[in-house]
Amino acid sequence: KQEVTQIPAALSVPEGENLVLNCSFTDSAIYNLQWFRQDPGKGLTSLLLIQSSQREQTSGRLNASLDKSSGRSTLYIAASQPGDSATYLCAVNSGNTPLVFGKGTRLSVIA
Amino acid sequence: GAVVSQHPSWVICKSGTSVKIECRSLDFQATTMFWYRQFPKQSLMLMATSNEGSKATYEQGVEKDKFLINHASLTLSTLTVTSAHPEDSSFYICSARDDRTGNTIYFGEGSWLTVV
């Protein structure tokens, strides 16, 4: 059974810092991995999707990497801003099954 | 891009009543939809997999008679919380798998349910 773990559970950084969020999964037979952002009381916003054949994806200040063989992904946020404060969720898609989510990392960027 | 619409966004109901939440795929067909529940500061937990034209598959510990799922068309799945109680208060999110790609999944905006 696929399990997804996110570290750290919470993170507080001053504005402008670069930061890394970690995600690990137990079964490397995945179709893709997706990073989401969730603001309090809101739904999910898809940030980046990495196919199993890809190593990384970039969107603006965000860069996500995938090492499928080791079961790891990282989300790198450059020059963090207070507006980046949210919970970041990592989810694994193993094909014809529902996404499996990690518990998320709650990020606070302090001005 | 593909959109999944979830309605209502917020609902308050009295204990003992039933509440229906709709999940619609607006510009694609979805044979399969998923319902998740999220308690405060917790991650999303899959409740059930909804398949068009057949019975939903419920995760262990989810009462199928309490959380009724109907997937009557390729663009609509509904979740009905029957005889709601305060402990059912939660954030419910649906997602839909795009039949065109087979593995791309889009999420709705979620529905906040408060049972008083």
Tab-separated table of C-alpha atoms in Angstrom:
chain	number	residue	atom	x	y	z
A	1	LYS	CA	0.000	0.000	0.000
A	2	GLN	CA	1.392	3.352	-1.028
A	3	GLU	CA	2.298	5.700	1.794
A	4	VAL	CA	3.360	9.301	1.406
A	5	THR	CA	5.314	11.190	4.035
A	6	GLN	CA	6.062	14.879	4.102
A	7	ILE	CA	8.783	16.515	6.136
A	8	PRO	CA	8.733	18.899	7.893
A	9	ALA	CA	5.164	19.063	9.137
A	10	ALA	CA	5.501	22.796	9.686
A	11	LEU	CA	8.024	25.399	8.665
A	12	SER	CA	8.399	29.073	9.475
A	13	VAL	CA	10.879	31.209	7.553
A	14	PRO	CA	11.602	34.900	7.095
A	15	GLU	CA	10.656	36.488	3.823
A	16	GLY	CA	13.205	36.100	1.068
A	17	GLU	CA	14.585	32.754	2.121
A	18	ASN	CA	14.852	29.825	-0.208
A	19	LEU	CA	13.311	26.655	1.179
A	20	VAL	CA	12.836	22.985	0.425
A	21	LEU	CA	9.879	20.796	1.223
A	22	ASN	CA	10.339	17.054	1.186
A	23	CYS	CA	8.059	14.230	0.133
A	24	SER	CA	8.783	10.525	0.186
A	25	PHE	CA	6.709	7.590	-0.998
A	26	THR	CA	7.029	3.874	-0.371
A	27	ASP	CA	6.110	2.371	-3.745
A	28	SER	CA	8.188	3.661	-6.630
A	29	ALA	CA	5.760	2.333	-9.250
A	30	ILE	CA	4.063	5.670	-9.780
A	31	TYR	CA	2.519	7.340	-12.779
A	32	ASN	CA	3.125	10.878	-11.622
A	33	LEU	CA	3.565	13.028	-8.542
A	34	GLN	CA	1.809	16.272	-7.911
A	35	TRP	CA	2.365	19.164	-5.547
A	36	PHE	CA	-0.637	21.128	-4.348
A	37	ARG	CA	-1.145	24.229	-2.351
A	38	GLN	CA	-4.034	24.569	0.062
A	39	ASP	CA	-4.985	27.812	1.744
A	40	PRO	CA	-6.982	27.626	4.983
A	41	GLY	CA	-10.549	26.627	4.308
A	42	LYS	CA	-9.960	26.374	0.583
A	43	GLY	CA	-9.664	23.656	-2.006
A	44	LEU	CA	-6.513	22.488	-3.700
A	45	THR	CA	-4.458	24.401	-6.217
A	46	SER	CA	-2.218	22.274	-8.382
A	47	LEU	CA	1.298	23.694	-8.471
A	48	LEU	CA	3.410	21.224	-10.372
A	49	LEU	CA	2.918	17.792	-11.836
A	50	ILE	CA	5.902	15.575	-12.593
A	51	GLN	CA	5.453	12.536	-14.774
A	52	SER	CA	7.340	9.410	-13.732
A	53	SER	CA	9.689	9.829	-16.699
A	54	GLN	CA	10.640	13.358	-15.699
A	55	ARG	CA	13.241	14.546	-13.221
A	56	GLU	CA	11.906	18.009	-12.507
A	57	GLN	CA	9.369	20.662	-13.326
A	58	THR	CA	9.601	24.402	-12.882
A	59	SER	CA	6.996	27.116	-12.598
A	60	GLY	CA	8.118	30.581	-11.662
A	61	ARG	CA	9.799	30.444	-8.259
A	62	LEU	CA	8.838	26.820	-7.782
A	63	ASN	CA	10.897	23.830	-8.762
A	64	ALA	CA	9.895	20.258	-8.071
A	65	SER	CA	12.216	17.318	-8.498
A	66	LEU	CA	11.484	13.623	-8.615
A	67	ASP	CA	13.744	10.680	-7.891
A	68	LYS	CA	11.425	7.792	-8.495
A	69	SER	CA	13.901	5.065	-7.696
A	70	SER	CA	14.525	6.411	-4.226
A	71	GLY	CA	10.906	7.406	-3.680
A	72	ARG	CA	11.574	11.093	-3.115
A	73	SER	CA	10.438	14.439	-4.363
A	74	THR	CA	11.325	17.928	-3.272
A	75	LEU	CA	9.593	21.237	-3.786
A	76	TYR	CA	11.974	24.159	-3.867
A	77	ILE	CA	10.585	27.646	-3.315
A	78	ALA	CA	12.908	30.495	-4.157
A	79	ALA	CA	12.784	33.921	-2.548
A	80	SER	CA	9.812	33.103	-0.389
A	81	GLN	CA	7.058	35.680	0.119
A	82	PRO	CA	4.325	36.040	2.755
A	83	GLY	CA	1.815	35.099	0.059
A	84	ASP	CA	3.449	31.690	-0.124
A	85	SER	CA	2.125	30.887	3.349
A	86	ALA	CA	-0.134	27.857	2.963
A	87	THR	CA	-0.138	24.111	3.379
A	88	TYR	CA	1.715	22.244	0.665
A	89	LEU	CA	0.568	18.753	-0.157
A	90	CYS	CA	2.355	16.083	-2.102
A	91	ALA	CA	0.243	13.425	-3.829
A	92	VAL	CA	1.218	10.308	-5.719
A	93	ASN	CA	-0.703	8.852	-8.626
A	94	SER	CA	-0.032	5.159	-9.137
A	95	GLY	CA	-2.143	4.893	-12.249
A	96	ASN	CA	-5.669	3.579	-12.066
A	97	THR	CA	-6.037	4.398	-8.373
A	98	PRO	CA	-6.914	7.473	-6.318
A	99	LEU	CA	-4.208	9.919	-5.402
A	100	VAL	CA	-2.462	9.198	-2.136
A	101	PHE	CA	-1.698	12.340	-0.172
A	102	GLY	CA	0.898	13.196	2.397
A	103	LYS	CA	-0.148	15.068	5.520
A	104	GLY	CA	1.271	18.284	4.189
A	105	THR	CA	3.757	20.907	5.275
A	106	ARG	CA	2.347	24.086	6.799
A	107	LEU	CA	4.496	26.946	5.635
A	108	SER	CA	4.562	30.377	7.232
A	109	VAL	CA	6.604	33.106	5.588
A	110	ILE	CA	7.101	36.014	7.910
A	111	ALA	CA	7.464	39.526	6.560
B	1	GLY	CA	-8.244	24.051	-18.537
B	2	ALA	CA	-10.422	21.346	-17.116
B	3	VAL	CA	-12.639	22.420	-14.281
B	4	VAL	CA	-14.421	20.548	-11.559
B	5	SER	CA	-17.246	22.414	-9.906
B	6	GLN	CA	-18.330	21.541	-6.425
B	7	HIS	CA	-21.518	22.860	-4.829
B	8	PRO	CA	-22.296	24.119	-2.288
B	9	SER	CA	-19.078	25.688	-1.044
B	10	TRP	CA	-20.498	26.179	2.432
B	11	VAL	CA	-23.446	24.558	4.129
B	12	ILE	CA	-24.781	24.597	7.651
B	13	CYS	CA	-27.396	22.060	8.595
B	14	LYS	CA	-29.192	20.871	11.677
B	15	SER	CA	-28.272	17.614	13.302
B	16	GLY	CA	-30.346	14.780	11.910
B	17	THR	CA	-30.914	16.280	8.492
B	18	SER	CA	-29.340	15.223	5.213
B	19	VAL	CA	-27.074	17.273	2.991
B	20	LYS	CA	-26.194	16.707	-0.660
B	21	ILE	CA	-22.933	17.873	-2.222
B	22	GLU	CA	-22.526	17.898	-5.973
B	23	CYS	CA	-19.363	17.407	-7.993
B	24	ARG	CA	-19.446	18.229	-11.694
B	25	SER	CA	-16.833	17.958	-14.369
B	26	LEU	CA	-17.547	20.952	-16.576
B	27	ASP	CA	-15.655	20.270	-19.781
B	28	PHE	CA	-14.732	16.623	-19.685
B	29	GLN	CA	-16.300	13.292	-18.904
B	30	ALA	CA	-15.330	11.445	-15.774
B	31	THR	CA	-16.257	7.816	-15.378
B	32	THR	CA	-14.469	7.862	-12.050
B	33	MET	CA	-14.681	10.458	-9.313
B	34	PHE	CA	-13.263	10.426	-5.823
B	35	TRP	CA	-14.554	11.863	-2.569
B	36	TYR	CA	-12.185	12.976	0.154
B	37	ARG	CA	-12.744	14.331	3.637
B	38	GLN	CA	-10.404	16.593	5.495
B	39	PHE	CA	-10.584	17.410	9.186
B	40	PRO	CA	-8.825	20.552	10.485
B	41	LYS	CA	-5.056	20.321	10.229
B	42	GLN	CA	-5.301	16.824	8.805
B	43	SER	CA	-4.550	15.582	5.345
B	44	LEU	CA	-7.129	14.497	2.824
B	45	MET	CA	-8.543	11.064	3.479
B	46	LEU	CA	-10.164	9.140	0.666
B	47	MET	CA	-13.737	8.208	1.501
B	48	ALA	CA	-14.888	6.459	-1.641
B	49	THR	CA	-14.378	5.954	-5.340
B	50	SER	CA	-17.417	6.775	-7.408
B	51	ASN	CA	-17.957	4.973	-10.720
B	52	GLU	CA	-20.553	6.024	-13.232
B	53	GLY	CA	-23.382	3.569	-13.458
B	54	SER	CA	-22.226	1.321	-10.648
B	55	LYS	CA	-21.957	1.282	-6.891
B	56	ALA	CA	-19.275	3.303	-5.205
B	57	THR	CA	-16.322	1.634	-3.556
B	58	TYR	CA	-15.932	2.778	0.027
B	59	GLU	CA	-12.749	2.885	2.036
B	60	GLN	CA	-12.527	0.933	5.230
B	61	GLY	CA	-14.274	2.667	8.081
B	62	VAL	CA	-16.549	4.796	5.894
B	63	GLU	CA	-20.233	4.006	6.372
B	64	LYS	CA	-21.836	3.555	2.977
B	65	ASP	CA	-25.338	3.994	4.375
B	66	LYS	CA	-24.393	7.287	5.902
B	67	PHE	CA	-22.429	8.690	2.970
B	68	LEU	CA	-24.529	7.947	-0.069
B	69	ILE	CA	-22.780	8.380	-3.388
B	70	ASN	CA	-24.569	8.559	-6.710
B	71	HIS	CA	-22.715	8.827	-10.017
B	72	ALA	CA	-25.612	8.864	-12.430
B	73	SER	CA	-23.882	10.560	-15.345
B	74	LEU	CA	-20.395	10.986	-16.733
B	75	THR	CA	-20.208	14.536	-15.426
B	76	LEU	CA	-21.915	14.410	-12.046
B	77	SER	CA	-21.364	12.644	-8.767
B	78	THR	CA	-23.206	13.470	-5.579
B	79	LEU	CA	-22.364	12.798	-1.965
B	80	THR	CA	-25.262	12.803	0.485
B	81	VAL	CA	-24.496	12.917	4.178
B	82	THR	CA	-27.539	11.333	5.772
B	83	SER	CA	-28.683	12.025	9.312
B	84	ALA	CA	-25.776	14.366	9.788
B	85	HIS	CA	-24.219	14.813	13.205
B	86	PRO	CA	-21.741	17.407	14.483
B	87	GLU	CA	-18.876	14.932	14.087
B	88	ASP	CA	-19.593	14.895	10.335
B	89	SER	CA	-18.600	18.549	10.162
B	90	SER	CA	-15.653	18.607	7.839
B	91	PHE	CA	-14.271	19.759	4.517
B	92	TYR	CA	-15.331	17.506	1.663
B	93	ILE	CA	-13.447	17.585	-1.641
B	94	CYS	CA	-14.179	15.721	-4.824
B	95	SER	CA	-11.917	14.957	-7.716
B	96	ALA	CA	-12.602	13.648	-11.192
B	97	ARG	CA	-10.446	11.570	-13.487
B	98	ASP	CA	-10.436	12.846	-17.051
B	99	ASP	CA	-11.569	10.030	-19.352
B	100	ARG	CA	-9.622	11.535	-22.252
B	101	THR	CA	-6.237	11.033	-20.610
B	102	GLY	CA	-7.081	8.272	-18.208
B	103	ASN	CA	-4.888	9.447	-15.396
B	104	THR	CA	-5.227	13.201	-15.091
B	105	ILE	CA	-7.221	14.120	-12.017
B	106	TYR	CA	-8.794	17.485	-11.286
B	107	PHE	CA	-10.074	18.685	-7.947
B	108	GLY	CA	-13.127	20.646	-6.948
B	109	GLU	CA	-12.947	23.640	-4.650
B	110	GLY	CA	-14.332	21.716	-1.714
B	111	SER	CA	-17.405	22.023	0.477
B	112	TRP	CA	-17.431	23.036	4.108
B	113	LEU	CA	-20.100	21.221	6.074
B	114	THR	CA	-21.035	22.383	9.554
B	115	VAL	CA	-23.613	20.402	11.454
B	116	VAL	CA	-25.156	22.209	14.411
